[in-house]
Amino acid sequence: MSAILQGGVASTALSPFKTTDSNKLVTAPSRSSLSVRSRSDWSKSFGSRLIARRSQPPLIPNAVATKKTDNAESSTSSKSGHELLLFEALQEGLEEEMDRDPHVCVMGEDVGHYGGSYKVTKGLADKFGDLRVLDTPICENAFTGMGIGAAMTGLRPVIEGMNMGFLLLAFNQISNNCGMLHYTSGGQFTIPVVIRGPGGVGRQLGAEHSQRLESYFQSIPGIQMVACSTPYNAKGLMKAAIRSENPVILFEHVLLYNLKESIPDEEYICNLEEAEMVRPGEHITILTYSRMRYHVMQAAKTLVNKGYDPEVIDIRSLKPFDLYTIGNSVKKTHRVLIVEECMRTGGIGASLTAAINENFHDYLDAPVMCLSSQDVPTPYAGTLEEWTVVQPAQIVTAVEQLCQ
Amino acid sequence: MKFIPESSPQRVPCYRVLDENGRIILNSDFIPVSEKLAVRMYEQMATLQVMDHIFYEAQRQGRISFFITSLGEEAINIASAAALAPDDVVLPQYREPGVLLWRGFTLQEFANQCFGNRADHGKGRQMPIHYGSKQHNYFTVSSPIATQLPQAAGVGYSLKMEKKNACAVTFIGDGGTSEGDFHAGLNFAAVMEAPVVFICRNNGWAISTHISEQFRSDGIVVKGQAYGIRSIRVDGNDALAVYSAVRSAREMAVAEQRPVLIEAMTYRVGHHSTSDDSTKYRTADEIQYWKMSRNPVNRFKKWVEDNGWWSEDDESKIRSNARKQLLQAIQAAEKWDKPPLAELFNDVYDVKTKNLEEQELGLKDLVEKQPQDYPPGFHI
């Protein structure tokens, strides 16, 4: 598992894990456009399983330009930084990696001169040519397989599914080959692909285009899954995924592509296996990812007004879970609410509930609660669709219930 | 208004060089093969035959769990390999171990994989016959049918990007051409203008499904044109024809940066695998006929002998040597340890995740507490 960390020092007092890696670095602090507080202690340490890859000179760990918010405490801030939308952040990350390493290439439907359905690959074909940014015929299993074959021969393909739902057609290649060939070949072949695309419930896109594929893929051994939610982590995760030697599935959300945020000018990378502390708190741990992060933060505003102090963590790493960050939080607050977009049955929340119960049972004062979508196909009608997705009001009620 | 007929009155002709008696057909065009190359080809075909028989018997004796033979397809296996360059990347289905044999994989290495022992390059992770060797540019066999075809398009794409003097070569059976991946893989390779040679071993049977139940077209060769791919039908049991066809296809693929399709007509003499008894769905007479009268090894042998390059002495020597080496290899492979428990959790990722580490500790704990429940020689 490659972890590309940058900068400094320090281990947190809560850690039962020893820090033995002398190359251990600190990730640049993450900021969400909705974060209210900043804390001085952003540094984390990790156990010896993480290997810091020094593939380039050390990067600058400065924070981004701070947003003006009510309770913003002072923190290191640089006046540099540029504002962009989430899809542009993905494109920036992708372009930087393609500049850096000639083996990185892109393949998928309409990614070339059309620039991709969500414009993530816009301009790349003009810059890098038609071969490196490849328009493929319509066959998900085929271009995923193609990416795998190319990866086994030394390239680093970024495979785009026009919608995550279509990747169900590529399940055979993803499960049987992508996830397994490193293992079954006895370690001889690596498959450093990135499979990415928009998923999740959009605005009336219909059932087939509103899928949460992280549920289906989570069992596949050998792959990693991450979900981005802000322009900052979108770019950081894209870069980290491309540099990883493991196959990584990067989940984007259809409704988050136009989020705007200011991100650093300097180069940075996010850790693939790390969760993001969105809002530290004391009363309850709310675990979420992707679009639900914003519903949670909206509920958090209401909750703060009602006197609660929720700790909100964007888990970001869907496979494997960052049980270190999550565990520390549970040990502090003793109450857990999971808010996800997956279906109730067999979703990420279901697995996370099991993991938390197994590992942190002693620290829980109440059963883990999980708010998910119902086990129904997403209907087209707007009013119905809205009620298949967890809304802030439900989150507030759940927190009140748990904190009684 | 004219409909294109569903079939043409004549089948696509089959390219052939040697007749059934191993004599060069008058006026046939082919790439000449030197004595050295011809003798090596024959030796390897004979070795492959012996290997198949001995491993099959080993499975029947319960020494390995499973095996797939290439009986009847030795010419395709060896002659195609002989026509390729070492840099050409091979993506097999599962009935092409001869290609790996040609490239230098030793009989001991084959045995190690079948026994899944400590020395297996695959670290005991795959079933027997799922060979793979990065060193020999032979991708690890993956059981699902036809998944290697889009991957071959990807390999071709990669070679094209790096402007290498090499191509991707991939194999598929007649049954595998029904899979979606076949159509997509060919289409992609054509659109990408990727240097890929697709070799279809049309051996008449897909387990118990005869080709008449697999497709309604005139074999596979006619499908190439549907994707804009240059194609040829060749007599797969004629080693010289296979050699010439694959060699030409390879040159075309690399020089012109295009895919090529070869349909090699042959017959699956053996059962589909050791889990199959083909006498249940075809007559023993049919099998005997192809085994005795249409045998590619005998046919090539006649030609090599007629040239004065091979004698009965050489024959008994090569067969007994191969047999001896194989028996030794099997005995050694059988004795060696299986991979240790640590290999269960390695290579899932480049570095183990926390949950895998926990699972490994849990299992170690279990084994240490109750060693009597685990087979002897079970290593941590």
Tab-separated table of N, CA and C in Angstrom, chain A residues 199-267:
chain	number	residue	atom	x	y	z
A	199	GLY	N	-20.883	8.289	-9.960
A	199	GLY	CA	-21.923	7.364	-9.523
A	199	GLY	C	-22.844	8.090	-8.573
A	200	GLY	N	-23.610	7.329	-7.826
A	200	GLY	CA	-24.495	7.936	-6.835
A	200	GLY	C	-25.794	8.426	-7.460
A	201	VAL	N	-26.697	8.859	-6.584
A	201	VAL	CA	-28.015	9.332	-7.018
A	201	VAL	C	-27.885	10.768	-7.490
A	202	GLY	N	-28.348	11.028	-8.703
A	202	GLY	CA	-28.292	12.380	-9.249
A	202	GLY	C	-29.640	13.060	-9.169
A	203	ARG	N	-29.939	13.865	-10.185
A	203	ARG	CA	-31.265	14.492	-10.234
A	203	ARG	C	-32.079	13.825	-11.329
A	204	GLN	N	-32.886	12.885	-10.897
A	204	GLN	CA	-33.813	12.234	-11.823
A	204	GLN	C	-33.108	11.610	-13.030
A	205	LEU	N	-32.100	10.837	-12.762
A	205	LEU	CA	-31.401	10.170	-13.850
A	205	LEU	C	-31.940	8.769	-14.103
A	206	GLY	N	-32.847	8.337	-13.263
A	206	GLY	CA	-33.395	6.994	-13.452
A	206	GLY	C	-32.587	5.942	-12.712
A	207	ALA	N	-33.208	4.790	-12.512
A	207	ALA	CA	-32.599	3.777	-11.649
A	207	ALA	C	-31.245	3.308	-12.131
A	208	GLU	N	-31.113	3.055	-13.456
A	208	GLU	CA	-29.862	2.474	-13.950
A	208	GLU	C	-28.694	3.448	-13.861
A	209	HIS	N	-29.002	4.751	-13.762
A	209	HIS	CA	-27.919	5.728	-13.724
A	209	HIS	C	-27.735	6.308	-12.333
A	210	SER	N	-28.303	5.627	-11.346
A	210	SER	CA	-28.210	6.151	-9.982
A	210	SER	C	-27.625	5.125	-9.041
A	211	GLN	N	-26.669	4.362	-9.525
A	211	GLN	CA	-26.222	3.227	-8.729
A	211	GLN	C	-25.065	3.565	-7.811
A	212	ARG	N	-24.955	2.777	-6.763
A	212	ARG	CA	-23.850	2.945	-5.820
A	212	ARG	C	-23.010	1.679	-5.904
A	213	LEU	N	-22.076	1.693	-6.820
A	213	LEU	CA	-21.330	0.473	-7.106
A	213	LEU	C	-20.331	0.088	-6.025
A	214	GLU	N	-20.083	1.012	-5.116
A	214	GLU	CA	-19.132	0.662	-4.050
A	214	GLU	C	-19.629	-0.544	-3.240
A	215	SER	N	-20.962	-0.698	-3.188
A	215	SER	CA	-21.525	-1.867	-2.485
A	215	SER	C	-21.086	-3.154	-3.152
A	216	TYR	N	-21.175	-3.179	-4.478
A	216	TYR	CA	-20.921	-4.418	-5.191
A	216	TYR	C	-19.447	-4.740	-5.239
A	217	PHE	N	-18.612	-3.709	-5.340
A	217	PHE	CA	-17.182	-3.951	-5.509
A	217	PHE	C	-16.444	-4.195	-4.206
A	218	GLN	N	-17.069	-3.898	-3.083
A	218	GLN	CA	-16.287	-3.863	-1.853
A	218	GLN	C	-15.693	-5.217	-1.462
A	219	SER	N	-16.294	-6.302	-1.961
A	219	SER	CA	-15.751	-7.612	-1.600
A	219	SER	C	-14.560	-8.057	-2.412
A	220	ILE	N	-14.324	-7.403	-3.529
A	220	ILE	CA	-13.293	-7.911	-4.434
A	220	ILE	C	-11.928	-7.769	-3.778
A	221	PRO	N	-11.228	-8.893	-3.571
A	221	PRO	CA	-9.906	-8.756	-2.953
A	221	PRO	C	-8.917	-8.195	-3.962
A	222	GLY	N	-8.001	-7.390	-3.488
A	222	GLY	CA	-6.959	-6.906	-4.377
A	222	GLY	C	-7.180	-5.509	-4.917
A	223	ILE	N	-8.378	-4.961	-4.769
A	223	ILE	CA	-8.594	-3.587	-5.228
A	223	ILE	C	-8.695	-2.653	-4.032
A	224	GLN	N	-8.463	-1.376	-4.297
A	224	GLN	CA	-8.694	-0.354	-3.279
A	224	GLN	C	-9.809	0.531	-3.786
A	225	MET	N	-10.597	1.085	-2.863
A	225	MET	CA	-11.664	1.988	-3.288
A	225	MET	C	-11.566	3.288	-2.498
A	226	VAL	N	-11.673	4.415	-3.180
A	226	VAL	CA	-11.711	5.713	-2.501
A	226	VAL	C	-12.843	6.530	-3.114
A	227	ALA	N	-13.380	7.444	-2.303
A	227	ALA	CA	-14.443	8.317	-2.788
A	227	ALA	C	-14.034	9.756	-2.517
A	228	CYS	N	-14.065	10.601	-3.540
A	228	CYS	CA	-13.693	11.991	-3.326
A	228	CYS	C	-14.948	12.802	-3.047
A	229	SER	N	-14.768	13.960	-2.397
A	229	SER	CA	-15.938	14.763	-2.060
A	229	SER	C	-15.689	16.262	-2.153
A	230	THR	N	-14.439	16.670	-2.265
A	230	THR	CA	-14.150	18.095	-2.393
A	230	THR	C	-13.125	18.257	-3.505
A	231	PRO	N	-13.031	19.450	-4.086
A	231	PRO	CA	-11.995	19.649	-5.102
A	231	PRO	C	-10.613	19.303	-4.553
A	232	TYR	N	-10.371	19.655	-3.292
A	232	TYR	CA	-9.063	19.365	-2.705
A	232	TYR	C	-8.777	17.870	-2.700
A	233	ASN	N	-9.672	17.084	-2.131
A	233	ASN	CA	-9.350	15.661	-2.061
A	233	ASN	C	-9.545	14.976	-3.400
A	234	ALA	N	-10.357	15.566	-4.287
A	234	ALA	CA	-10.492	14.960	-5.618
A	234	ALA	C	-9.156	14.957	-6.331
A	235	LYS	N	-8.505	16.104	-6.335
A	235	LYS	CA	-7.209	16.167	-7.011
A	235	LYS	C	-6.183	15.290	-6.300
A	236	GLY	N	-6.165	15.386	-4.985
A	236	GLY	CA	-5.191	14.616	-4.214
A	236	GLY	C	-5.366	13.120	-4.372
A	237	LEU	N	-6.608	12.660	-4.360
A	237	LEU	CA	-6.858	11.226	-4.488
A	237	LEU	C	-6.590	10.750	-5.901
A	238	MET	N	-6.897	11.568	-6.883
A	238	MET	CA	-6.637	11.191	-8.268
A	238	MET	C	-5.142	10.950	-8.446
A	239	LYS	N	-4.340	11.876	-7.934
A	239	LYS	CA	-2.895	11.733	-8.086
A	239	LYS	C	-2.377	10.511	-7.338
A	240	ALA	N	-2.869	10.334	-6.129
A	240	ALA	CA	-2.402	9.187	-5.335
A	240	ALA	C	-2.806	7.875	-5.988
A	241	ALA	N	-4.021	7.847	-6.532
A	241	ALA	CA	-4.497	6.607	-7.164
A	241	ALA	C	-3.644	6.245	-8.361
A	242	ILE	N	-3.274	7.254	-9.147
A	242	ILE	CA	-2.460	6.986	-10.320
A	242	ILE	C	-1.084	6.469	-9.911
A	243	ARG	N	-0.558	6.989	-8.817
A	243	ARG	CA	0.775	6.552	-8.411
A	243	ARG	C	0.788	5.213	-7.690
A	244	SER	N	-0.388	4.751	-7.274
A	244	SER	CA	-0.429	3.499	-6.520
A	244	SER	C	-0.161	2.302	-7.423
A	245	GLU	N	0.519	1.305	-6.893
A	245	GLU	CA	0.788	0.100	-7.669
A	245	GLU	C	-0.406	-0.842	-7.670
A	246	ASN	N	-1.379	-0.582	-6.801
A	246	ASN	CA	-2.567	-1.430	-6.746
A	246	ASN	C	-3.656	-0.864	-7.641
A	247	PRO	N	-4.596	-1.711	-8.088
A	247	PRO	CA	-5.729	-1.146	-8.820
A	247	PRO	C	-6.614	-0.359	-7.857
A	248	VAL	N	-6.980	0.855	-8.238
A	248	VAL	CA	-7.774	1.713	-7.369
A	248	VAL	C	-9.040	2.117	-8.106
A	249	ILE	N	-10.169	2.034	-7.412
A	249	ILE	CA	-11.419	2.524	-7.992
A	249	ILE	C	-11.743	3.845	-7.310
A	250	LEU	N	-11.826	4.910	-8.088
A	250	LEU	CA	-12.087	6.246	-7.558
A	250	LEU	C	-13.533	6.595	-7.856
A	251	PHE	N	-14.336	6.704	-6.779
A	251	PHE	CA	-15.756	7.018	-6.948
A	251	PHE	C	-15.969	8.521	-6.896
A	252	GLU	N	-16.533	9.054	-7.982
A	252	GLU	CA	-16.925	10.467	-7.979
A	252	GLU	C	-18.437	10.505	-7.900
A	253	HIS	N	-18.997	11.679	-7.605
A	253	HIS	CA	-20.456	11.753	-7.500
A	253	HIS	C	-20.989	12.723	-8.545
A	254	VAL	N	-22.061	12.326	-9.211
A	254	VAL	CA	-22.619	13.168	-10.284
A	254	VAL	C	-22.952	14.571	-9.841
A	255	LEU	N	-23.406	14.721	-8.596
A	255	LEU	CA	-23.863	16.041	-8.175
A	255	LEU	C	-22.759	16.903	-7.561
A	256	LEU	N	-21.554	16.383	-7.470
A	256	LEU	CA	-20.493	17.156	-6.809
A	256	LEU	C	-19.511	17.789	-7.785
A	257	TYR	N	-19.702	17.550	-9.077
A	257	TYR	CA	-18.702	18.024	-10.034
A	257	TYR	C	-18.554	19.524	-10.075
A	258	ASN	N	-19.598	20.257	-9.689
A	258	ASN	CA	-19.506	21.715	-9.776
A	258	ASN	C	-19.236	22.404	-8.456
A	259	LEU	N	-18.776	21.647	-7.472
A	259	LEU	CA	-18.387	22.250	-6.203
A	259	LEU	C	-17.174	23.130	-6.402
A	260	LYS	N	-17.190	24.281	-5.769
A	260	LYS	CA	-16.053	25.189	-5.943
A	260	LYS	C	-15.250	25.290	-4.659
A	261	GLU	N	-13.934	25.314	-4.808
A	261	GLU	CA	-13.080	25.469	-3.633
A	261	GLU	C	-11.742	26.008	-4.076
A	262	SER	N	-11.033	26.609	-3.139
A	262	SER	CA	-9.688	27.078	-3.450
A	262	SER	C	-8.704	26.010	-3.016
A	263	ILE	N	-7.828	25.607	-3.924
A	263	ILE	CA	-6.843	24.569	-3.579
A	263	ILE	C	-5.438	25.127	-3.761
A	264	PRO	N	-4.440	24.490	-3.114
A	264	PRO	CA	-3.075	25.037	-3.174
A	264	PRO	C	-2.510	25.031	-4.585
A	265	ASP	N	-1.619	26.002	-4.811
A	265	ASP	CA	-0.877	26.009	-6.063
A	265	ASP	C	0.205	24.947	-6.040
A	266	GLU	N	0.747	24.705	-4.852
A	266	GLU	CA	1.835	23.732	-4.761
A	266	GLU	C	1.270	22.337	-4.971
A	267	GLU	N	2.159	21.441	-5.352
A	267	GLU	CA	1.723	20.072	-5.580
A	267	GLU	C	1.421	19.371	-4.258
